[in-house]
Coordinates of N, CA and C in Angstrom, one line a residue:
Chain K
E26 N 131.7 96.8 97.5 CA 132.0 98.0 98.3 C 130.6 98.6 98.8
P27 N 130.5 98.9 100.1 CA 129.2 99.4 100.6 C 128.8 100.7 99.9
E28 N 127.5 100.9 99.7 CA 127.0 102.1 99.0 C 126.0 102.8 99.8
V29 N 125.8 104.1 99.5 CA 124.7 104.8 100.0 C 123.6 104.8 98.9
T30 N 122.4 104.4 99.2 CA 121.4 104.3 98.1 C 120.4 105.4 98.3
Q31 N 120.1 106.1 97.2 CA 119.1 107.1 97.2 C 117.9 106.8 96.3
T32 N 116.7 107.1 96.7 CA 115.5 106.9 95.9 C 114.6 108.1 96.1
P33 N 113.8 108.5 95.1 CA 114.0 108.1 93.7 C 115.2 108.7 93.1
S34 N 115.6 108.4 91.9 CA 116.7 109.1 91.2 C 116.2 110.4 90.6
H35 N 114.9 110.4 90.2 CA 114.3 111.6 89.7 C 113.0 111.8 90.3
Q36 N 112.6 113.0 90.6 CA 111.3 113.3 91.1 C 110.9 114.7 90.6
V37 N 109.7 114.7 90.0 CA 109.1 115.9 89.5 C 107.9 116.2 90.4
T38 N 107.7 117.4 90.9 CA 106.6 117.7 91.8 C 106.1 119.1 91.4
Q39 N 104.8 119.3 91.8 CA 104.2 120.6 91.6 C 104.6 121.5 92.8
M40 N 104.8 122.8 92.4 CA 105.1 123.8 93.5 C 104.0 123.7 94.6
G41 N 104.5 123.7 95.8 CA 103.6 123.7 96.9 C 103.3 122.3 97.5
Q42 N 103.7 121.3 96.7 CA 103.6 119.9 97.2 C 104.7 119.5 98.1
E43 N 104.4 118.5 98.9 CA 105.4 117.9 99.8 C 106.2 116.8 99.1
V44 N 107.5 116.8 99.3 CA 108.3 115.6 98.8 C 109.1 115.0 99.9
I45 N 109.3 113.7 99.8 CA 110.2 113.0 100.7 C 111.3 112.3 99.9
L46 N 112.5 112.6 100.2 CA 113.6 112.0 99.5 C 114.2 111.0 100.5
R47 N 114.5 109.8 99.9 CA 114.9 108.7 100.8 C 116.4 108.3 100.6
C48 N 117.0 107.8 101.6 CA 118.4 107.4 101.6 C 118.5 106.2 102.5
V49 N 119.3 105.3 102.1 CA 119.8 104.2 102.9 C 121.3 104.3 103.1
P50 N 121.7 104.8 104.3 CA 123.1 105.0 104.5 C 123.8 103.6 104.7
I51 N 125.1 103.6 104.7 CA 125.9 102.4 105.0 C 125.6 102.0 106.4
S52 N 125.5 100.7 106.6 CA 124.8 100.2 107.8 C 125.6 100.5 109.1
N53 N 126.9 100.5 109.1 CA 127.7 100.8 110.4 C 128.1 102.2 110.5
H54 N 127.6 103.1 109.7 CA 127.9 104.5 109.7 C 127.0 105.2 110.8
L55 N 127.6 106.2 111.4 CA 127.0 106.9 112.5 C 126.5 108.3 112.2
Y56 N 127.1 108.9 111.2 CA 126.8 110.3 110.9 C 126.1 110.4 109.5
F57 N 125.1 111.2 109.4 CA 124.3 111.3 108.2 C 124.2 112.7 107.8
Y58 N 124.1 112.9 106.4 CA 124.1 114.3 105.9 C 123.2 114.4 104.7
W59 N 122.7 115.6 104.5 CA 122.1 116.0 103.2 C 122.8 117.2 102.7
Y60 N 123.1 117.1 101.4 CA 123.6 118.2 100.6 C 122.7 118.5 99.4
R61 N 122.8 119.6 98.8 CA 122.1 119.9 97.5 C 123.1 120.6 96.6
Q62 N 122.7 120.5 95.3 CA 123.5 121.1 94.3 C 122.6 121.7 93.2
I63 N 122.4 123.0 93.2 CA 121.6 123.6 92.1 C 122.5 123.5 90.9
L64 N 121.8 123.3 89.7 CA 122.5 123.1 88.5 C 123.6 124.2 88.2
G65 N 124.8 123.8 88.0 CA 125.9 124.7 87.7 C 126.5 125.3 88.9
Q66 N 126.0 125.0 90.1 CA 126.5 125.7 91.3 C 127.3 124.7 92.2
K67 N 127.7 125.2 93.3 CA 128.5 124.3 94.3 C 127.6 123.4 95.0
V68 N 128.2 122.3 95.5 CA 127.5 121.4 96.4 C 127.4 122.1 97.8
E69 N 126.2 122.2 98.3 CA 125.9 123.0 99.5 C 125.5 122.1 100.6
F70 N 126.0 122.3 101.8 CA 125.6 121.6 103.0 C 124.2 122.0 103.5
L71 N 123.4 121.0 103.8 CA 122.1 121.3 104.4 C 122.0 121.0 105.8
V72 N 122.3 119.7 106.2 CA 122.1 119.3 107.6 C 123.0 118.1 107.9
S73 N 123.4 118.0 109.1 CA 124.0 116.7 109.6 C 123.2 116.2 110.8
F74 N 123.3 114.9 110.9 CA 122.4 114.1 111.8 C 123.2 113.1 112.5
Y75 N 123.2 113.1 113.9 CA 123.9 112.1 114.6 C 123.2 111.7 115.9
N76 N 123.1 110.5 116.2 CA 122.5 110.1 117.5 C 121.0 110.5 117.5
N77 N 120.4 110.3 116.4 CA 119.0 110.6 116.2 C 118.6 112.1 116.4
E78 N 119.5 112.9 116.2 CA 119.1 114.3 116.2 C 120.0 115.1 115.3
I79 N 119.5 116.3 114.9 CA 120.2 117.2 114.1 C 121.4 117.7 114.8
S80 N 122.6 117.6 114.3 CA 123.8 118.2 115.0 C 124.2 119.5 114.4
E81 N 123.9 119.8 113.2 CA 124.1 121.1 112.6 C 123.3 121.3 111.3
K82 N 122.9 122.5 111.1 CA 122.1 122.8 109.9 C 122.6 124.1 109.3
S83 N 122.4 124.3 108.0 CA 122.8 125.5 107.4 C 121.6 126.5 107.3
E84 N 121.8 127.7 106.8 CA 120.8 128.7 106.6 C 119.7 128.2 105.6
I85 N 120.1 127.4 104.7 CA 119.2 126.9 103.7 C 118.1 126.0 104.3
F86 N 118.5 125.3 105.3 CA 117.6 124.3 106.0 C 116.7 125.0 106.9
D87 N 115.6 125.6 106.3 CA 114.7 126.4 107.1 C 113.5 125.5 107.6
D88 N 112.4 126.1 108.0 CA 111.3 125.3 108.6 C 110.6 124.4 107.5
Q89 N 110.9 124.7 106.3 CA 110.3 123.8 105.2 C 110.9 122.5 105.1
F90 N 112.1 122.4 105.7 CA 112.9 121.1 105.6 C 112.8 120.4 107.0
S91 N 112.8 119.0 106.9 CA 113.0 118.2 108.1 C 113.7 116.9 107.7
V92 N 114.3 116.3 108.6 CA 115.0 115.0 108.4 C 114.5 114.1 109.5
E93 N 114.6 112.8 109.1 CA 114.1 111.7 110.0 C 114.9 110.5 109.7
R94 N 115.1 109.7 110.8 CA 115.6 108.3 110.6 C 114.6 107.4 111.2
P95 N 113.6 107.1 110.5 CA 112.4 106.5 111.1 C 112.6 105.1 111.6
D96 N 113.5 104.3 111.0 CA 113.5 102.9 111.3 C 114.9 102.3 111.5
G97 N 115.9 103.2 111.7 CA 117.3 102.7 111.9 C 118.0 102.3 110.7
S98 N 117.4 102.4 109.5 CA 118.1 102.1 108.3 C 117.9 103.2 107.3
N99 N 116.7 103.8 107.2 CA 116.4 104.9 106.3 C 116.7 106.2 106.9
F100 N 117.0 107.2 106.0 CA 117.3 108.5 106.4 C 116.6 109.4 105.4
T101 N 115.6 110.2 105.8 CA 114.8 110.9 104.8 C 114.9 112.4 105.0
L102 N 114.7 113.1 103.9 CA 114.7 114.5 103.8 C 113.3 114.9 103.3
K103 N 112.5 115.7 104.1 CA 111.2 116.1 103.7 C 111.2 117.6 103.4
I104 N 110.7 118.0 102.3 CA 110.4 119.4 102.0 C 108.9 119.6 102.0
R105 N 108.4 120.4 102.9 CA 107.0 120.5 103.2 C 106.2 121.1 102.1
S106 N 106.6 122.2 101.5 CA 105.9 122.9 100.5 C 106.9 123.4 99.5
T107 N 107.1 122.7 98.4 CA 108.2 122.9 97.5 C 108.1 124.2 96.8
K108 N 109.2 124.9 96.5 CA 109.3 126.1 95.7 C 110.1 125.8 94.4
L109 N 110.0 126.7 93.5 CA 110.7 126.5 92.2 C 112.2 126.4 92.5
E110 N 112.7 127.2 93.5 CA 114.1 127.3 93.8 C 114.6 126.1 94.5
D111 N 113.7 125.1 94.9 CA 114.2 123.9 95.5 C 114.7 122.9 94.5
S112 N 114.5 123.2 93.2 CA 114.9 122.3 92.1 C 116.4 122.2 92.2
A113 N 116.9 121.0 92.3 CA 118.3 120.7 92.5 C 118.6 119.2 92.6
M114 N 119.9 118.8 92.6 CA 120.3 117.5 93.0 C 120.4 117.5 94.5
Y115 N 119.9 116.5 95.1 CA 120.0 116.3 96.6 C 120.8 115.0 96.8
F116 N 121.9 115.2 97.6 CA 122.8 114.1 97.9 C 122.7 113.8 99.4
C117 N 122.6 112.5 99.6 CA 122.7 112.0 101.0 C 124.2 111.5 101.2
A118 N 124.7 111.5 102.4 CA 126.0 111.0 102.7 C 126.0 110.4 104.1
S119 N 126.9 109.5 104.3 CA 127.1 108.9 105.6 C 128.6 108.7 105.9
S120 N 128.9 108.7 107.1 CA 130.3 108.5 107.5 C 130.4 107.8 108.8
R121 N 131.5 107.2 109.0 CA 131.8 106.6 110.3 C 132.9 107.3 111.1
D122 N 134.0 107.7 110.3 CA 135.0 108.5 110.9 C 135.5 109.6 109.9
Y123 N 136.4 109.3 109.0 CA 137.0 110.4 108.3 C 136.4 110.7 107.0
G124 N 136.0 109.7 106.2 CA 135.5 110.0 104.9 C 134.0 109.8 104.7
Y125 N 133.4 110.7 103.9 CA 132.0 110.6 103.6 C 131.8 109.7 102.4
T126 N 130.8 108.9 102.4 CA 130.3 108.2 101.2 C 129.0 108.8 100.8
F127 N 129.0 109.3 99.6 CA 127.8 110.0 99.0 C 127.0 109.0 98.2
G128 N 125.7 109.2 98.2 CA 124.8 108.5 97.2 C 124.9 109.2 95.9
S129 N 124.2 108.6 94.9 CA 124.2 109.1 93.6 C 123.2 110.3 93.3
G130 N 122.4 110.5 94.3 CA 121.6 111.7 94.3 C 120.2 111.5 93.8
T131 N 119.3 112.5 94.2 CA 118.0 112.5 93.6 C 117.8 113.9 92.9
R132 N 117.4 113.8 91.7 CA 117.2 115.1 90.9 C 115.8 115.5 91.2
L133 N 115.6 116.6 91.9 CA 114.3 117.1 92.2 C 114.0 118.3 91.2
T134 N 112.8 118.2 90.5 CA 112.4 119.3 89.6 C 111.0 119.7 90.1
V135 N 111.0 121.0 90.5 CA 109.7 121.6 90.9 C 109.1 122.4 89.8
V136 N 107.9 122.1 89.4 CA 107.3 122.8 88.2 C 106.1 123.6 88.7
Chain W
D11 N 134.5 132.6 102.7 CA 134.9 131.8 103.8 C 135.8 130.6 103.3
A12 N 136.3 130.7 102.0 CA 137.0 129.6 101.5 C 138.3 129.5 102.3
K13 N 138.7 128.2 102.6 CA 140.0 128.0 103.3 C 141.0 127.5 102.3
T14 N 140.6 127.2 101.1 CA 141.5 126.7 100.1 C 141.4 127.5 98.8
T15 N 142.5 127.5 98.0 CA 142.5 128.1 96.7 C 142.9 127.1 95.7
Q16 N 142.1 126.9 94.7 CA 142.5 125.9 93.6 C 142.3 126.6 92.3
P17 N 143.1 126.2 91.3 CA 142.9 126.8 89.9 C 141.5 126.3 89.4
P18 N 140.8 127.1 88.7 CA 139.4 126.7 88.2 C 139.4 125.6 87.3
S19 N 140.5 125.5 86.4 CA 140.5 124.3 85.5 C 141.9 124.0 85.1
M20 N 142.1 122.7 84.7 CA 143.4 122.2 84.3 C 143.2 121.2 83.2
D21 N 144.1 121.0 82.3 CA 144.1 120.0 81.3 C 145.3 119.0 81.6
C22 N 145.1 117.7 81.2 CA 146.1 116.7 81.4 C 146.0 115.7 80.2
A23 N 147.0 115.3 79.6 CA 147.0 114.3 78.6 C 146.8 112.9 79.2
E24 N 145.9 112.1 78.5 CA 145.7 110.8 79.0 C 147.0 110.0 79.1
G25 N 147.1 109.3 80.2 CA 148.3 108.5 80.5 C 149.4 109.2 81.2
R26 N 149.3 110.5 81.3 CA 150.2 111.3 82.1 C 149.8 111.5 83.5
A27 N 150.7 111.9 84.3 CA 150.3 112.2 85.7 C 149.6 113.6 85.8
A28 N 148.5 113.6 86.5 CA 147.8 114.9 86.7 C 148.1 115.4 88.1
N29 N 148.6 116.6 88.2 CA 149.1 117.2 89.5 C 148.2 118.4 89.8
L30 N 147.3 118.2 90.8 CA 146.4 119.3 91.1 C 146.8 120.0 92.4
P31 N 147.1 121.3 92.2 CA 147.6 122.0 93.4 C 146.4 122.6 94.3
C32 N 146.8 122.9 95.5 CA 145.8 123.5 96.4 C 146.6 124.3 97.4
N33 N 146.2 125.5 97.6 CA 146.8 126.4 98.7 C 145.8 126.5 99.9
H34 N 146.4 126.3 101.0 CA 145.6 126.4 102.3 C 146.5 127.0 103.3
S35 N 146.9 128.3 103.1 CA 147.9 128.9 103.9 C 147.4 129.2 105.3
T36 N 146.1 129.2 105.6 CA 145.7 129.4 107.0 C 145.3 128.2 107.7
I37 N 145.8 127.0 107.2 CA 145.4 125.8 107.9 C 145.9 125.7 109.3
S38 N 145.0 125.1 110.2 CA 145.4 125.0 111.6 C 146.0 123.6 111.8
G39 N 146.6 123.5 113.0 CA 147.4 122.3 113.3 C 146.5 121.0 113.3
N40 N 145.2 121.2 113.7 CA 144.4 120.0 113.8 C 143.5 119.8 112.6
E41 N 143.7 120.5 111.5 CA 142.9 120.4 110.3 C 143.6 119.5 109.3
Y42 N 142.8 118.6 108.7 CA 143.2 117.7 107.7 C 143.0 118.2 106.3
V43 N 143.7 117.7 105.4 CA 143.5 118.1 104.0 C 142.8 116.9 103.3
Y44 N 141.6 117.1 102.8 CA 140.8 116.1 102.1 C 140.7 116.4 100.6
W45 N 140.6 115.4 99.8 CA 140.3 115.5 98.4 C 139.1 114.7 98.0
Y46 N 138.2 115.3 97.3 CA 137.0 114.6 96.8 C 137.0 115.0 95.3
R47 N 136.2 114.2 94.6 CA 135.9 114.6 93.2 C 134.5 114.3 92.9
Q48 N 134.0 115.0 91.8 CA 132.6 114.8 91.4 C 132.6 114.7 89.9
I49 N 132.2 113.5 89.5 CA 132.1 113.2 88.0 C 130.7 113.6 87.5
H50 N 130.6 114.6 86.7 CA 129.4 115.0 86.0 C 128.1 114.8 86.8
S51 N 127.9 115.6 87.9 CA 126.7 115.6 88.7 C 126.4 114.3 89.4
Q52 N 127.4 113.4 89.5 CA 127.3 112.2 90.4 C 127.6 112.7 91.8
G53 N 127.3 111.9 92.8 CA 127.7 112.2 94.1 C 129.2 112.4 94.3
P54 N 129.6 113.3 95.1 CA 131.1 113.4 95.3 C 131.7 112.1 95.8
Q55 N 132.9 111.9 95.5 CA 133.6 110.7 95.8 C 134.9 111.0 96.6
Y56 N 135.1 110.4 97.7 CA 136.2 110.6 98.5 C 137.5 110.0 97.8
I57 N 138.6 110.7 97.8 CA 139.8 110.2 97.2 C 140.8 109.9 98.2
I58 N 141.2 110.9 99.1 CA 142.3 110.7 100.0 C 142.3 111.8 101.0
H59 N 143.0 111.6 102.1 CA 143.2 112.7 103.0 C 144.5 112.5 103.8
G60 N 145.0 113.6 104.4 CA 146.2 113.6 105.1 C 146.3 114.7 106.1
L61 N 147.2 114.5 107.1 CA 147.4 115.6 108.1 C 148.7 116.3 107.8
K62 N 149.8 115.6 107.8 CA 151.1 116.2 107.5 C 152.0 115.3 106.7
N63 N 151.8 114.0 106.8 CA 152.6 113.1 106.0 C 152.0 112.9 104.6
N64 N 152.9 112.6 103.6 CA 152.4 112.2 102.3 C 151.6 110.9 102.4
E65 N 150.6 110.8 101.6 CA 149.7 109.6 101.6 C 149.5 109.1 100.2
T66 N 149.4 107.8 100.1 CA 149.1 107.2 98.8 C 148.1 106.1 99.0
N67 N 147.1 106.0 98.1 CA 146.2 104.8 98.1 C 146.1 104.4 96.6
E68 N 145.1 103.6 96.4 CA 144.9 103.0 95.1 C 144.5 104.0 94.0
M69 N 144.0 105.1 94.5 CA 143.5 106.1 93.6 C 144.5 107.2 93.3
A70 N 145.2 107.6 94.3 CA 146.0 108.9 94.2 C 147.1 109.0 95.2
S71 N 147.9 110.0 95.1 CA 148.9 110.3 96.1 C 148.6 111.8 96.5
L72 N 148.9 112.0 97.8 CA 148.7 113.4 98.3 C 150.1 113.8 98.9
I73 N 150.6 114.9 98.4 CA 151.8 115.5 98.8 C 151.5 116.8 99.6
I74 N 151.9 116.8 100.8 CA 151.6 118.0 101.7 C 153.0 118.7 102.0
T75 N 153.1 120.0 101.8 CA 154.4 120.6 102.0 C 154.7 120.6 103.5
E76 N 156.0 120.8 103.8 CA 156.4 120.7 105.2 C 155.7 121.7 106.1
D77 N 155.5 122.9 105.6 CA 154.7 124.0 106.4 C 153.2 123.8 106.3
R78 N 152.8 122.8 105.6 CA 151.3 122.5 105.4 C 150.5 123.6 104.8
K79 N 151.1 124.5 104.1 CA 150.3 125.6 103.5 C 149.9 125.3 102.1
S80 N 150.3 124.2 101.6 CA 149.8 123.8 100.3 C 150.0 122.3 100.1
S81 N 149.3 121.8 99.1 CA 149.3 120.3 98.9 C 149.1 120.1 97.4
T82 N 149.4 118.9 96.9 CA 149.2 118.5 95.6 C 148.6 117.1 95.5
L83 N 147.5 117.0 94.8 CA 147.0 115.6 94.5 C 147.5 115.1 93.2
I84 N 148.0 113.9 93.2 CA 148.6 113.3 92.0 C 147.8 112.1 91.6
L85 N 147.3 112.2 90.4 CA 146.7 111.0 89.7 C 147.8 110.4 88.8
P86 N 148.4 109.3 89.1 CA 149.6 108.9 88.5 C 149.5 108.7 87.0
H87 N 148.4 108.1 86.5 CA 148.2 107.8 85.1 C 146.8 108.1 84.8
A88 N 146.6 109.3 84.4 CA 145.2 109.8 84.2 C 144.5 109.1 83.0
T89 N 143.2 108.8 83.2 CA 142.4 108.3 82.1 C 141.3 109.2 81.9
L90 N 140.5 108.9 80.8 CA 139.4 109.8 80.5 C 138.4 109.8 81.6
R91 N 138.3 108.7 82.3 CA 137.3 108.6 83.4 C 137.7 109.4 84.6
D92 N 138.9 110.0 84.6 CA 139.3 110.9 85.7 C 138.8 112.4 85.4
T93 N 138.2 112.6 84.3 CA 137.6 113.9 84.0 C 136.6 114.2 85.1
A94 N 136.7 115.3 85.9 CA 135.8 115.5 87.0 C 136.2 116.9 87.6
V95 N 135.4 117.3 88.5 CA 135.8 118.5 89.4 C 136.4 117.9 90.7
Y96 N 137.6 118.4 91.0 CA 138.3 118.0 92.1 C 138.3 119.0 93.2
Y97 N 137.9 118.6 94.4 CA 137.8 119.5 95.5 C 138.8 119.3 96.6
C98 N 139.5 120.3 97.0 CA 140.5 120.3 98.1 C 139.8 120.9 99.3
I99 N 139.7 120.2 100.4 CA 138.9 120.7 101.5 C 139.8 120.5 102.8
V100 N 139.7 121.6 103.6 CA 140.5 121.6 104.8 C 139.4 121.5 106.0
R101 N 139.6 120.6 106.9 CA 138.6 120.5 107.9 C 139.2 119.8 109.1
V102 N 138.6 120.1 110.3 CA 138.9 119.3 111.5 C 138.1 118.0 111.3
R103 N 138.6 117.0 111.8 CA 138.2 115.6 111.5 C 136.7 115.4 111.6
D104 N 136.0 115.9 112.6 CA 134.6 115.6 112.8 C 133.7 116.7 112.3
D105 N 134.3 117.7 111.6 CA 133.5 118.8 111.1 C 132.9 118.4 109.8
K106 N 131.8 119.2 109.4 CA 131.2 118.9 108.2 C 132.1 119.3 107.0
I107 N 131.8 118.8 105.8 CA 132.5 119.1 104.6 C 131.9 120.3 104.0
I108 N 132.7 121.3 103.6 CA 132.2 122.5 102.9 C 132.9 122.4 101.5
F109 N 132.1 122.4 100.5 CA 132.7 122.3 99.1 C 132.9 123.7 98.6
G110 N 134.1 124.0 97.9 CA 134.3 125.2 97.2 C 133.9 124.9 95.7
K111 N 134.6 125.7 94.8 CA 134.3 125.5 93.4 C 135.2 124.4 92.8
G112 N 136.3 124.1 93.4 CA 137.2 123.0 92.9 C 137.9 123.3 91.6
T113 N 138.6 122.3 91.1 CA 139.3 122.4 89.9 C 138.7 121.5 88.9
R114 N 138.3 122.0 87.7 CA 137.7 121.1 86.7 C 138.8 120.6 85.9
L115 N 139.1 119.3 86.0 CA 140.2 118.6 85.3 C 139.7 118.0 84.0
H116 N 140.3 118.3 82.9 CA 139.9 117.7 81.6 C 141.1 116.8 81.2
I117 N 140.8 115.6 81.0 CA 141.8 114.6 80.5 C 141.6 114.6 79.0
L118 N 142.7 114.9 78.3 CA 142.6 115.0 76.8 C 143.1 113.7 76.2
P119 N 142.4 113.2 75.2 CA 142.8 111.9 74.6 C 144.1 112.1 73.7

């Protein structure tokens, strides 16, 4: 069964550093998403991406965040200057029509 | 801004059917009912969705009331691996998924 692959599975970074989280969506999917989940809290929508541009973003997705689909297969989330409160699980998802397929996530720890 | 109401937790004995309720009394005519689950901090997993007819797949059955104001997800023979948080989501087909708090289902041996 096709999978969404996320790397790395764990990332520890110093506050103020830039991080890039990587995702390989399912190859024939057209819509791409990033979500995050702070420990013990709900899964929160960050951004959706379609046709090489952001289609919607949440209030969380401020100027510190950016997304890119650099080569037609990878989908990346960049956090420019990490804060302690960015520590969370970050999930990538892709979809073609009705159902999303989520990756297994990247656990980001900012110290 | 929650469109659905679910009990915060439920227990079910292993091997029995797990019936998870969801209220969505303000659902619109073009909104689907989706169910996802999240097993211990893994990525959410799609289970099933429906518009107004009952649906069944290899994982579960979805029963939607005739007025569409509530639905029930049925896991026919629950196993320990079905222990998870189950999310009932109402959305227009191309809209983003917004997760609520869901129902934490405990399968008891």
